[in-house]
Coordinates of C-alpha atoms and ligand atoms in Angstrom, one line a residue:
X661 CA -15.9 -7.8 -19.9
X662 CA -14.6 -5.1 -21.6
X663 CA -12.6 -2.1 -19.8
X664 CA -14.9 0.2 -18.2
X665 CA -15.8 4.1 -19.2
X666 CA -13.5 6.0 -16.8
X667 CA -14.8 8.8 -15.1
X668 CA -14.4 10.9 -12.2
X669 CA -16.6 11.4 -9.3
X670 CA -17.2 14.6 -7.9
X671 CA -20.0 15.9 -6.1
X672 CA -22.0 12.9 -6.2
X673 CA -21.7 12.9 -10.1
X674 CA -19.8 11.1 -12.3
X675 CA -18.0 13.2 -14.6
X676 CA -15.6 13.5 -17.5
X677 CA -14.7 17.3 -15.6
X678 CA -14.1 20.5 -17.0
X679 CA -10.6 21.0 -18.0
X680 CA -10.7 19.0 -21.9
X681 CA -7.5 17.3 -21.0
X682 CA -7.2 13.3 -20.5
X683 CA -4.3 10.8 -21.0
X684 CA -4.5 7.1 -22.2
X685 CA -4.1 4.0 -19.9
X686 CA -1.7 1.3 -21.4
X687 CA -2.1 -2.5 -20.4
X688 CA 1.7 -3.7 -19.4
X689 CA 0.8 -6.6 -20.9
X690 CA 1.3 -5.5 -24.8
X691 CA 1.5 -1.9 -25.0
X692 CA -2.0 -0.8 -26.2
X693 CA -4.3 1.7 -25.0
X694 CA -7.5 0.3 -22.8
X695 CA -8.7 3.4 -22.1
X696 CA -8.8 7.4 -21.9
X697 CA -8.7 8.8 -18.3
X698 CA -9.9 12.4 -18.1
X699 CA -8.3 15.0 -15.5
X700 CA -9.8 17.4 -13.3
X701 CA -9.6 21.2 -13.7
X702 CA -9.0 23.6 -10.8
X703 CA -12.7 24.3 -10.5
X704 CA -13.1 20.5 -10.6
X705 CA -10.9 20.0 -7.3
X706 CA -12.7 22.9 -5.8
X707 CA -15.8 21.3 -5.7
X708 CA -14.6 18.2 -5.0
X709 CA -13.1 20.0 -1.3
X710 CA -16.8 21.8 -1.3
X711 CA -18.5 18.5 -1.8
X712 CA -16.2 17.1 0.7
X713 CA -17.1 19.3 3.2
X714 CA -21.1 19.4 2.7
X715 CA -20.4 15.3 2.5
X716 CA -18.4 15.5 5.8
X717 CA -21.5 17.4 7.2
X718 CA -24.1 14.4 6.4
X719 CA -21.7 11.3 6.7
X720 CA -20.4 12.2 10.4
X721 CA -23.9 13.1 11.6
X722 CA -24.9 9.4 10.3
X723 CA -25.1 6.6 13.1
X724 CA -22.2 4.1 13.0
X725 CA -24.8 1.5 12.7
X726 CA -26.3 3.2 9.5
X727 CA -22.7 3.8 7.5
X728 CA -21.7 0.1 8.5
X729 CA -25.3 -0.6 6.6
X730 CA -24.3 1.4 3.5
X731 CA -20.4 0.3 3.7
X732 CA -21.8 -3.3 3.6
X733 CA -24.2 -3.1 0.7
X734 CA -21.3 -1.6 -0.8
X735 CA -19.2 -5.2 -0.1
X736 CA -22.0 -6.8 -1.5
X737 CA -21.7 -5.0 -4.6
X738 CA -17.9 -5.8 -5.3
X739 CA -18.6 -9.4 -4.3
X740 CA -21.4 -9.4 -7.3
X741 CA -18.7 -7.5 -10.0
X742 CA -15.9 -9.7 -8.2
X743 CA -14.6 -11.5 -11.9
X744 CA -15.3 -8.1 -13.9
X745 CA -13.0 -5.9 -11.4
X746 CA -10.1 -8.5 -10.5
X747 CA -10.2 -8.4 -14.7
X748 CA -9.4 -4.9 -15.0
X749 CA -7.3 -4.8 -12.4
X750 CA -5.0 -7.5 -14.2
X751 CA -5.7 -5.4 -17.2
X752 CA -4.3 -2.1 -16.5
X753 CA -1.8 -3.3 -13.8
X754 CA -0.9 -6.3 -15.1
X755 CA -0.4 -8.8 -12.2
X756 CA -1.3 -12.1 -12.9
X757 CA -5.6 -13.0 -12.4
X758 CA -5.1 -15.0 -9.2
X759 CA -3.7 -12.3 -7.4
X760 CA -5.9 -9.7 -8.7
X761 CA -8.6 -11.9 -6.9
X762 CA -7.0 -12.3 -3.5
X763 CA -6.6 -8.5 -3.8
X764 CA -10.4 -7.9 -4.0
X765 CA -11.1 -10.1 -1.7
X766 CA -8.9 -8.5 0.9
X767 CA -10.6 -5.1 -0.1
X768 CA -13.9 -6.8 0.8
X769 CA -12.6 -7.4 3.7
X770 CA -11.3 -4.5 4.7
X771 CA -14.2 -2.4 3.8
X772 CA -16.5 -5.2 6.0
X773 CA -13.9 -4.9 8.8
X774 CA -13.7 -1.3 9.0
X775 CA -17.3 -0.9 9.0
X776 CA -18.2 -3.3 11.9
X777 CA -15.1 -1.8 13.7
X778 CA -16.8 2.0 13.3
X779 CA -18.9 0.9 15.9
X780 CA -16.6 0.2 18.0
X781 CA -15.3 3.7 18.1
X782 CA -15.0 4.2 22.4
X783 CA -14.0 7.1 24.6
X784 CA -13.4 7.6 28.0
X785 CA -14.7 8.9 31.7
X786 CA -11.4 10.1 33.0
X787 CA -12.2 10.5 37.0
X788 CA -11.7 13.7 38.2
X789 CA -9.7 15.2 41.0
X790 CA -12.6 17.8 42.1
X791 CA -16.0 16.8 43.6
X792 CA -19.0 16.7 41.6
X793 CA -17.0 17.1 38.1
X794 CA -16.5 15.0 35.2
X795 CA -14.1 14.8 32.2
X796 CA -14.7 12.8 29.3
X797 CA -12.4 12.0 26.1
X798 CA -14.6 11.8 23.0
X799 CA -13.1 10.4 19.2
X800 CA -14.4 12.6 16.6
X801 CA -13.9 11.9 12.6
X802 CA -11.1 14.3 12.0
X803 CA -12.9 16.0 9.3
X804 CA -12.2 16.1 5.0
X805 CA -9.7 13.6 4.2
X806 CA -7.2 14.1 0.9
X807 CA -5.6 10.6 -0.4
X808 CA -3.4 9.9 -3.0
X809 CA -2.0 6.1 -3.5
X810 CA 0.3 3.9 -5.7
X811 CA -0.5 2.2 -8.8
X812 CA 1.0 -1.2 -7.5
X813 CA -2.1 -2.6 -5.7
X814 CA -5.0 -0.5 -7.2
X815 CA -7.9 -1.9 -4.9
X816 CA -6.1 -2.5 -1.4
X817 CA -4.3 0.6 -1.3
X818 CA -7.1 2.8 -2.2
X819 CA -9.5 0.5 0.6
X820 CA -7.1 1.3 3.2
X821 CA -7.5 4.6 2.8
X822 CA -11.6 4.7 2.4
X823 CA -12.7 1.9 4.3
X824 CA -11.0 3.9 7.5
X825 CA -11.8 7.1 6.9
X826 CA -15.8 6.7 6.0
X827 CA -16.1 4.3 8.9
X828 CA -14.5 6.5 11.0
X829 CA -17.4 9.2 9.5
X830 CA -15.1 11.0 7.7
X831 CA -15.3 12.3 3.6
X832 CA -12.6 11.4 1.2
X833 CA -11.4 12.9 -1.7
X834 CA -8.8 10.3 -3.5
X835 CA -6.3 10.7 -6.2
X836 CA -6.2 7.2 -7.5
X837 CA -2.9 6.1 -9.6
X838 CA -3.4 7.5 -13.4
X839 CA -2.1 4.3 -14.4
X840 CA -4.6 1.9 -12.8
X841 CA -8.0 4.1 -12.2
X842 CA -10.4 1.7 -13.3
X843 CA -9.9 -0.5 -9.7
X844 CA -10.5 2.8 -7.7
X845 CA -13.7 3.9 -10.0
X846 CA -15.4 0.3 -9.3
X847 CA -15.1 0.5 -5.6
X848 CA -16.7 4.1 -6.0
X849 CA -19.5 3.1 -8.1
X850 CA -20.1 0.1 -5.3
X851 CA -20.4 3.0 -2.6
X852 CA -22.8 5.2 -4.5
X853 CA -24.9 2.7 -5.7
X854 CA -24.8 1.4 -2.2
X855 CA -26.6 4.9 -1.1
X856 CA -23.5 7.0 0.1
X857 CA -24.3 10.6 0.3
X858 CA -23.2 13.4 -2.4
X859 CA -19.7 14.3 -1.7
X860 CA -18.6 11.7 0.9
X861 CA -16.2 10.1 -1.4
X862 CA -14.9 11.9 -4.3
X863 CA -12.3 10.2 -7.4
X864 CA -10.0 12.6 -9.1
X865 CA -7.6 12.2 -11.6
X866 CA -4.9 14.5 -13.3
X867 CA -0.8 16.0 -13.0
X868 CA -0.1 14.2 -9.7
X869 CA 2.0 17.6 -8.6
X870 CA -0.9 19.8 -9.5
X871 CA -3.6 18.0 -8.2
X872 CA -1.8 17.4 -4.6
X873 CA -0.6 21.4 -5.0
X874 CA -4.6 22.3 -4.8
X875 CA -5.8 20.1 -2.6
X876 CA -3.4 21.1 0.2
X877 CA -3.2 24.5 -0.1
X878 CA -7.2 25.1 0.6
X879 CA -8.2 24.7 4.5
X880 CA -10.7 21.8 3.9
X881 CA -8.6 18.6 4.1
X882 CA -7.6 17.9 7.9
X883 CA -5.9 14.7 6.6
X884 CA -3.5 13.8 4.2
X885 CA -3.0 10.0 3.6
X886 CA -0.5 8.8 0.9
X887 CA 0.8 5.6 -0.3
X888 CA 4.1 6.1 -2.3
X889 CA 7.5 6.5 -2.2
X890 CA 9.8 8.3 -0.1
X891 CA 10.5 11.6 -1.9
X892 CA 7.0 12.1 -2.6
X893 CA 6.4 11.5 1.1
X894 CA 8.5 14.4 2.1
X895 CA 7.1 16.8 -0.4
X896 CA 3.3 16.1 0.5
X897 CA 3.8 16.5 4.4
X898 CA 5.9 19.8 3.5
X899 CA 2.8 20.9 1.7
X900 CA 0.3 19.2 4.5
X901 CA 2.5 21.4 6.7
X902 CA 0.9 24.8 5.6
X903 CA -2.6 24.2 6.6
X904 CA -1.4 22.3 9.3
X905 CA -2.9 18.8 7.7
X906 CA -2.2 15.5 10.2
X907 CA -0.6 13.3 7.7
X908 CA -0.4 9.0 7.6
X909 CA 2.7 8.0 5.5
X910 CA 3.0 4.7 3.5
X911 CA 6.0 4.9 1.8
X912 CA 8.6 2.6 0.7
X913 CA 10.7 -0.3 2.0
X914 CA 13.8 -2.5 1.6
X915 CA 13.1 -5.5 3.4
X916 CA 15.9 -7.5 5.0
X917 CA 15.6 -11.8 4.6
X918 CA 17.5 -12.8 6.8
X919 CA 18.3 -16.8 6.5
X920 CA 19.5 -18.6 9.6
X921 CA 21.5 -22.0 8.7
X922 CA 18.8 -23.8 11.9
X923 CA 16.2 -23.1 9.6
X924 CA 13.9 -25.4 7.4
X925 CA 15.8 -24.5 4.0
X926 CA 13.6 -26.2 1.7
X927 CA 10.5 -24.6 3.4
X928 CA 12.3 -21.1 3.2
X929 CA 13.6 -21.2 -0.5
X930 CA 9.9 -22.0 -1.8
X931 CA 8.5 -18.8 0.2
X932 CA 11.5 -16.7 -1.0
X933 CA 10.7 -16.8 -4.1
X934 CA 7.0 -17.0 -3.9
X935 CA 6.9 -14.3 -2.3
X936 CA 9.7 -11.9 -4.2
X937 CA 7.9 -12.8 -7.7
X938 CA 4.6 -11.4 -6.1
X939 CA 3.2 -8.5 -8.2
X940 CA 6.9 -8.7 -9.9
X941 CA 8.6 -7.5 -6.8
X942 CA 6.4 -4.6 -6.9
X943 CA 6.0 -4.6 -3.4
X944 CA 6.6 -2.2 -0.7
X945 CA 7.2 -5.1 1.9
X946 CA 8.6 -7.2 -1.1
X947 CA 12.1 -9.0 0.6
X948 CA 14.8 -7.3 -1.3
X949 CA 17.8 -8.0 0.7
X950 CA 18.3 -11.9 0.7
X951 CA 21.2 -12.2 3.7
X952 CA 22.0 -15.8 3.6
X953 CA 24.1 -17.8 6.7
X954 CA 27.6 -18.9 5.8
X955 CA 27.0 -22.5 6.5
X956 CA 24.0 -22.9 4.4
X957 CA 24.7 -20.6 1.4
X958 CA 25.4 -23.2 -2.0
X959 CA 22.5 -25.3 -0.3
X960 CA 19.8 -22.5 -0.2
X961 CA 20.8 -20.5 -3.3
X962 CA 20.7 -23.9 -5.2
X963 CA 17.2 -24.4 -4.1
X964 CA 16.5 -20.5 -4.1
X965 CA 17.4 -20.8 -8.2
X966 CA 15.8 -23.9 -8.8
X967 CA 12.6 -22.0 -7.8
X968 CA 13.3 -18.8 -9.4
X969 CA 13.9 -20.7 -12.3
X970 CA 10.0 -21.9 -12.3
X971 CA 8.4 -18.6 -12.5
X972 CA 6.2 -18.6 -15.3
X973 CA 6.0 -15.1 -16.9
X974 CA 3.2 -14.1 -19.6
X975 CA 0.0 -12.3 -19.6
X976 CA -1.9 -12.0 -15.9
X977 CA -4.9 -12.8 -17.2
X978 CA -3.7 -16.4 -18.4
X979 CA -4.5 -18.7 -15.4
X980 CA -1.5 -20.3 -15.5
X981 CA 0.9 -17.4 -15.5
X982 CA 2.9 -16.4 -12.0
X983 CA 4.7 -13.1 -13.0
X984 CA 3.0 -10.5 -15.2
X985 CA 4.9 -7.6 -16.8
X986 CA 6.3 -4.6 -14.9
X987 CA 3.6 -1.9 -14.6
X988 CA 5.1 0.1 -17.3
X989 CA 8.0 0.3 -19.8
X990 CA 9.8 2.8 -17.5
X991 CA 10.3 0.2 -15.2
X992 CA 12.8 -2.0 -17.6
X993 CA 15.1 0.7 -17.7
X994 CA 15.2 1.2 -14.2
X995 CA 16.0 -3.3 -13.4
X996 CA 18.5 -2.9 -16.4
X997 CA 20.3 -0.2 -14.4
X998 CA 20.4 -2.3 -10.7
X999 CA 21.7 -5.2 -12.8
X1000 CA 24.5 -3.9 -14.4
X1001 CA 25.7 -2.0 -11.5
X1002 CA 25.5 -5.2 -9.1
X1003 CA 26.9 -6.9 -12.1
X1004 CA 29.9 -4.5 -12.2
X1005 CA 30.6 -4.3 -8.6
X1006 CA 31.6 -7.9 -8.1
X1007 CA 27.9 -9.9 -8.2
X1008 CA 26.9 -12.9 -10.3
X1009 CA 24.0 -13.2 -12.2
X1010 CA 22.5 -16.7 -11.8
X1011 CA 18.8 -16.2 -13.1
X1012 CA 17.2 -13.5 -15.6
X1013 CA 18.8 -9.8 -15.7
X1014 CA 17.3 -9.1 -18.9
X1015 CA 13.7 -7.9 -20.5
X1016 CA 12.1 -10.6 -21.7
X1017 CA 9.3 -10.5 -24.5
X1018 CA 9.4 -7.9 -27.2
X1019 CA 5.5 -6.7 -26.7
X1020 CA 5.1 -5.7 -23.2
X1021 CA 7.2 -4.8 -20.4
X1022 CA 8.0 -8.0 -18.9
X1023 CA 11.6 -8.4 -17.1
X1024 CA 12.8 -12.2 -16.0
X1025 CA 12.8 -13.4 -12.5
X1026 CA 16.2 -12.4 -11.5
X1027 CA 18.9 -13.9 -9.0
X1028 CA 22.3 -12.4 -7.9
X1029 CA 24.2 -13.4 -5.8
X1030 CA 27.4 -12.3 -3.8
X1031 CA 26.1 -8.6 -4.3
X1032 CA 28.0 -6.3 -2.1
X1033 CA 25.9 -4.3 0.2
X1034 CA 27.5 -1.1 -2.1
X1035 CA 25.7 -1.9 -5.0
X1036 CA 22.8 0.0 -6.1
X1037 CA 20.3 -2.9 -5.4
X1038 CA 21.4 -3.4 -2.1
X1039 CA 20.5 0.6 -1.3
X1040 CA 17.9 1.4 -3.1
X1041 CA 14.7 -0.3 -3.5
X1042 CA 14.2 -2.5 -6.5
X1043 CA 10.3 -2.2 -6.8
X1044 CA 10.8 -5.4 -9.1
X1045 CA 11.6 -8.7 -10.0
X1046 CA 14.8 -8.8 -8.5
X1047 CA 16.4 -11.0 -6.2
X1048 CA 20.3 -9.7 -4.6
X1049 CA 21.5 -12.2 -2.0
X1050 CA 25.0 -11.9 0.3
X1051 CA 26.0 -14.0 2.9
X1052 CA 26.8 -13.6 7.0
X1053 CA 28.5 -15.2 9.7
X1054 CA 26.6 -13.9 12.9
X1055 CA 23.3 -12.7 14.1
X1056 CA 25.1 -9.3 15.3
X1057 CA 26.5 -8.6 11.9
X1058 CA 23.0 -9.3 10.2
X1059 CA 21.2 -6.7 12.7
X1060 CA 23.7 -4.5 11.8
X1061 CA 23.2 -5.1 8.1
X1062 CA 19.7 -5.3 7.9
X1063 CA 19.5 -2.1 10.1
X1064 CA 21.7 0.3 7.5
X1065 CA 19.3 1.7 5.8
X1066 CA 17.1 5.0 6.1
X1067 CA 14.1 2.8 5.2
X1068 CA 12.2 0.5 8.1
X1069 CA 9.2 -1.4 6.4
X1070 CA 9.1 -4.7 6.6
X1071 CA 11.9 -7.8 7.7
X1072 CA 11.7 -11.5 7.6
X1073 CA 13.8 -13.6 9.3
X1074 CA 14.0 -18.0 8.9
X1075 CA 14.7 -19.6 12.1
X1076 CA 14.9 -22.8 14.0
X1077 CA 15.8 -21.0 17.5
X1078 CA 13.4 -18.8 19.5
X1079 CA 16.0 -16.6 21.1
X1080 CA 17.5 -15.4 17.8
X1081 CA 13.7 -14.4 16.8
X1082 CA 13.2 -13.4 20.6
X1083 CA 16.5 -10.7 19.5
X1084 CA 15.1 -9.6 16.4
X1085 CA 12.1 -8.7 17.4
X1086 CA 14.0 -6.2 19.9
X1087 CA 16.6 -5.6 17.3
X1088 CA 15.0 -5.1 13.8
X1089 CA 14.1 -1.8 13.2
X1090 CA 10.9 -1.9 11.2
X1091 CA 7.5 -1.6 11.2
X1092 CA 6.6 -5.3 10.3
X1093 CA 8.9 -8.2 11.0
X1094 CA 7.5 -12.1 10.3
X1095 CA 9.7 -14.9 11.8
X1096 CA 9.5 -18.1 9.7
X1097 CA 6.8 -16.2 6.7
X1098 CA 6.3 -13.8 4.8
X1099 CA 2.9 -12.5 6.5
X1100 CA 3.4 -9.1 7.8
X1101 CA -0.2 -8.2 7.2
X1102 CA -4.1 -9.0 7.8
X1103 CA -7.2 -6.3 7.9
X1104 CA -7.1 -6.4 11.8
X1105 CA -3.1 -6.0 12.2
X1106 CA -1.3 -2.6 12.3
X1107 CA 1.1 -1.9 8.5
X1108 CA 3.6 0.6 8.7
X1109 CA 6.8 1.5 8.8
X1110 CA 9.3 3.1 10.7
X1111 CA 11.9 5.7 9.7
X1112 CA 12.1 6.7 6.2
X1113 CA 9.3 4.7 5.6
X1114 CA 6.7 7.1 7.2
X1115 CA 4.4 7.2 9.8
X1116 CA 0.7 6.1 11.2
X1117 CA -1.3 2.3 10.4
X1118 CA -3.7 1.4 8.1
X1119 CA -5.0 -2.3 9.0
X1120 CA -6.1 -2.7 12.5
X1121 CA -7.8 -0.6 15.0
X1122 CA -4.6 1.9 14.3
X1123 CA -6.1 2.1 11.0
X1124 CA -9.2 3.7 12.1
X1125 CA -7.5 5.7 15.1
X1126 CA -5.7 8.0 12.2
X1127 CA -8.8 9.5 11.1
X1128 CA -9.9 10.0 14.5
X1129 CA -9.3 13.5 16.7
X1130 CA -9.9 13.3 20.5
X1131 CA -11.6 15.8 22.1
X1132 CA -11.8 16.5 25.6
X1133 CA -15.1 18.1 27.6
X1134 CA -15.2 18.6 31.3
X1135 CA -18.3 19.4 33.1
X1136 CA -19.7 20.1 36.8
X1137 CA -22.6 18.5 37.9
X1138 CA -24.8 19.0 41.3
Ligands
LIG1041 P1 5.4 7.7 -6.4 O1 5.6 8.3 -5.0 O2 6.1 8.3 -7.5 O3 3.9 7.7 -6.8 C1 2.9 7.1 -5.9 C2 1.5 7.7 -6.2 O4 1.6 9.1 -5.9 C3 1.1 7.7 -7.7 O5 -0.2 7.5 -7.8 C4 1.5 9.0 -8.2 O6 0.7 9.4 -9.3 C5 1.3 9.9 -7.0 N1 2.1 11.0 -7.0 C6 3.4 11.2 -7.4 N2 3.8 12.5 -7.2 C7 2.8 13.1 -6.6 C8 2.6 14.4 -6.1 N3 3.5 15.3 -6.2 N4 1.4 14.7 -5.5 C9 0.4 13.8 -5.4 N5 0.5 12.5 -5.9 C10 1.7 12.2 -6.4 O7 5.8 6.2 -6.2 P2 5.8 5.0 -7.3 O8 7.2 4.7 -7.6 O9 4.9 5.2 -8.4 O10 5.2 3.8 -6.4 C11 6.0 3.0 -5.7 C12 6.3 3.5 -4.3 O11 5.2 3.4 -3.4 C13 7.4 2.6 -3.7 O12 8.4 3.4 -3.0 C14 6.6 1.7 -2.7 O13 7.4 1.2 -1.7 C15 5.6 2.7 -2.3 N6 4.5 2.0 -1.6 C16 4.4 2.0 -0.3 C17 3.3 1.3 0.3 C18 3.2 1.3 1.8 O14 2.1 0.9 2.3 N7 4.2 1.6 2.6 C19 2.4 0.6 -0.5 C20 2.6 0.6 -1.8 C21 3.6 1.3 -2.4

C-alpha cells in the first residue's frame, strides 16, 4: 500500500490549499521522503473557522442517535482500511507494525465509545425553593473546537480530540502533527465518506506558530485542545486567553517507577522494560524515573538489563522488530545530550547510550543506573529510549522524590503491600497512578495530568464533559 496523497480538508473539500507552500514527510526509518504535505494559507484557515461554524450549525442540530449513526459507519470504515493505515502510521512515525495496530484499534474504539456515550449526554431538574417554578441545567456542545496534537501517536491523539468533540455535537478544526499527517487524513476521509456534514471536521496543516496564531485570534473557536509539551502549553492558553477560549491541556510527563523490594521482581523487570521501549520511550506516561528499593537493587537491575538487552531494534514495519527509530533525526542529538550529562554527573551506563544504525534515526535501548536526581534526565523528560534508575531506602523519601517535579502525569508503583499503595494513592501527585502495571488508561477512564502537565480528560465521560457548556433555564409554570 503505498503512502497516501496528502491533502487538507477544508470546507468539506479536500484540498492541496491556496498558499503554494508544502514541506516533505521523512520515514524515521531510513531518511527518505514518503510524501509532500501542503500548508494552509490565511484564507485557507479562514474558511476552515467559517466552515466550522456553518458545520457547528448542522452537526449540533443533529440527534445524538443520528451522529452516533454517522460516527459508527465511520468505525466501520477504519476497520475496513485497518492494515493500509496501521502501515502508514509505522511509515511516517516509525513505531514498530504491532503497535501501530493496537493504536487503531484503540481509535476505533474510542470513536465507537464516544458516540454511544453522546447519547448519554443528561442534565438536571434542580427543585426549586419557590412554588410553581422550575430550574433545569441543560449540556450544550460548547461550540467550534481548534486542536492541535503530537506526532508521537498520530491516530489516538487526534481521536481523543474528535471522537469527543463531534459526539458531544461539536465542529473541529485540527492541526495534525506535520510529521505524521497521513494517520489524521485517514480517520477524516472515514468521517466524510461516512456522511459527515461540510465543515464539521476540518484537517489543516502548516508553521505550527502561524497556524495556532490565526486560529485563536478570530472569535470562532470556543475550545482549544492540545496535546504537546509543556511550553507550548503555556503559549496556546496565553493566546486562548484573548478570546477567552476554554482550553483542555495534554502535555508532558516524567513518570516516577517506583520499585518496592515486597514486590514480584521478575514480574516488574519484564513490564519495565516492556513498557519504557514502547514507541521508543516516546511516551507522555512513558516511566522515566526508575526509583529502585535498597534491598532489591543488583537483583532487579540485573533482570531490568537482561531485558533491556533483548529489545530488538530495526524497521517497524518488520514483524519481528520491538523498537523502531526515534521520530526524527533531531531526536538523537537530544538522547546524546541526557547521556553524557548523566554520564558525567556520576551515573553508569550499563545498556545502549549511543545511535545505532547509520540510515535512520534509531538510538539503543538504554540503561543507567545510579543517576543522581541532578542530572539532566532525571529533570527533564526524556521522550525516548531511555531508562535512568536510582535507588531508596523508604516510602517517605520516594513520595518525596517522585513528587519534585513541576510535571504530574502519570506514576507506577510495584508492590506486595496494600497500605504502601493505599499511601500512594493519597500521596502521589499525578493524574494517573497504576499499582503493580503499567495501565493508566482505557477509552472509558479519565487521562490527564496534574500540575505542569495541564488540565481537563480525554478518555471517559470527563472526556466528553470538556466539550460540553451547562446552561441553566428557570421557568414559572401555573
Ligand atoms: P511540541 O509541543 O513541540 O509539539 C506538539 C504538537 O504541537 C506538534 O504537532 C507541533 O507541530 C505542534 N505545535 C508546536 N508548536 C505549536 C504552536 N506554537 N502552535 C500550534 N501547534 C504547535 O511537542 P513535541 O516535543 O513535538 O511532542 C512531545 C510532547 O508532547 C511531550 O512533552 C509529550 O509528553 C507531550 N504529549 C503529551 C500527551 C498527553 O496526553 N499528556 C500525549 C502525547 C504527547
Amino acid at each position: 500500500m503505498p503512502y497516501p496523497d496528502l491533502k487538507m480538508l477544508i470546507a468539506g473539500e479536500w484540498t492541496d490549499g491556496s498558499s503554494g507552500k508544502s514541506e516533505p514527510v521523512i520515514c524515521p526509518a531510513d531518511g527518505s521522503t514518503i510524501g509532500t504535505l501542503p500548508h494552509a494559507s490565511p484564507a485557507d484557515l479562514d474558511a476552515a473557522l467559517q466552515s466550522s461554524l456553518d458545520g457547528f450549525n448542522v452537526w449540533r442540530k443533529m440527534t445524538p442517535h443520528s451522529r452516533q449513526a454517522v460516527l459508527e459507519k465511520a468505525a466501520c470504515h477504519l476497520e475496513d482500511r485497518f492494515e493500509d493505515i496501521s502501515a502508514n502510521l509505522t511509515r511516517e512515525m516509525g513505531k514498530p507494525i504491532g503497535e501501530s495496530r493496537i493504536e487503531l484499534r484503540v481509535a476505533i474504539d474510542l470513536l465507537r465509545w464516544y458516540a454511544e456515550e453522546g447519547k448519554r449526554v443528561y442534565g438536571r431538574i434542580i427543585p426549586s425553593r419557590f412554588p410553581n417554578m422550575q430550574h433545569e441545567a441543560r449540556k450544550e456542545p460548547v461550540g467550534p473546537v481548534v486542536a492541535f496534537v503530537a506526532w508521537n501517536f498520530p491516530a489516538t491523539n487526534t481521536m481523543r480530540k474528535v471522537a469527543g468533540a463531534l459526539a458531544a455535537g461539536c465542529s473541529i478544526t485540527i492541526k495534525p502533527s506535520e510529521e505524521t499527517p497521513a494517520t489524521a487524513i485517514a480517520i477524516g476521509r472515514a468521517l466524510t465518506d461516512a456522511g459527515l456534514p461540510a465543515g464539521v471536521l476540518n484537517i489543516v496543516f502548516g508553521v505550527p506558530p502561524e497556524v495556532s496564531e490565526h486560529l485563536l485570534a478570530s472569535p470562532i473557536p470556543r475550545k482549544l485542545s492540545f496535546t504537546g509539551s509543556v511550553p507550548v502549553g503555556i503559549h496556546l492558553q496565553q493566546l486562548a486567553a484573548r478570546n477567552m477560549i476554554r482550553c483542555t491541556m495534554e502535555l508532558g510527563g516524567h513518570s516516577p517507577v517506583m520499585v518496592f523490594e515486597d514486590c514480584d521482581i521478575e514480574a516488574a523487570a519484564k513490564l519495565c522494560a516492556a513498557g519504557k521501549f514502547r514507541n521508543a520511550g516516546q511516551v507522555c506516561i512513558s516511566p522515566t524515573r526508575f526509583f529502585v528499593q535498597d534491598s532489591i537493587h543488583d537483583r532487579f537491575l540485573a533482570l531490568f538489563k537482561e531485558q533491556v538487552e533483548a529489545v530488538k531494534v530495526g524497521d517497524g514495519l518488520d514483524e519481528a522488530v520491538n523498537m523502531g527509530p526515534l521520530v526524527a533525526e533531531r531526536r538523537i542529538d537530544i538522547m546524546d545530550g541526557f547521556v553524557s550529562d548523566a554520564v558525567s554527573n556520576g551515573a553508569e551506563l550499563l545498556v545502549g547510550g549511543s545511535r545505532i544504525q547509520s540510515e535512520g534515526s534509531f538510538f539503543a535501548p538504554t540503561l543507567l543506573q545510579e543517576v543522581p536526581d541532578t542530572a539532566r534526565i532525571m529533570t527533564e523528560e526524556p521522550f525516548g529510549p531511555i531508562a535512568p534508575t536510582a535507588r531508596f531506602s523508604s516510602l517517605e523519601e520516594v513520595i518525596d522524590r517522585a513528587n519534585s517535579l513541576p510535571f504530574g502525569l502519570a506514576a507506577y508503583a510495584f508492590t506486595g503491600s496494600a497500605r504502601t499503595a493505599g499511601v500512594l494513592k493519597q500521596e502521589i501527585e499525578a493524574g494517573m497512578l497504576a499499582v503493580n502495571s503499567l495501565h493508566v488508561h482505557s477509552v472509558e477512564t479519565p487521562f490527564g495530568g496534574l500540575k505542569f502537565s495541564g488540565y481537563g480528560h480525554e478518555g471517559g465521560i470527563e472526556g466528553l464533559e470538556v466539550f460540553l457548556a451547562t446552561r441553566y433555564s428557570s421557568e414559572i409554570y401555573g
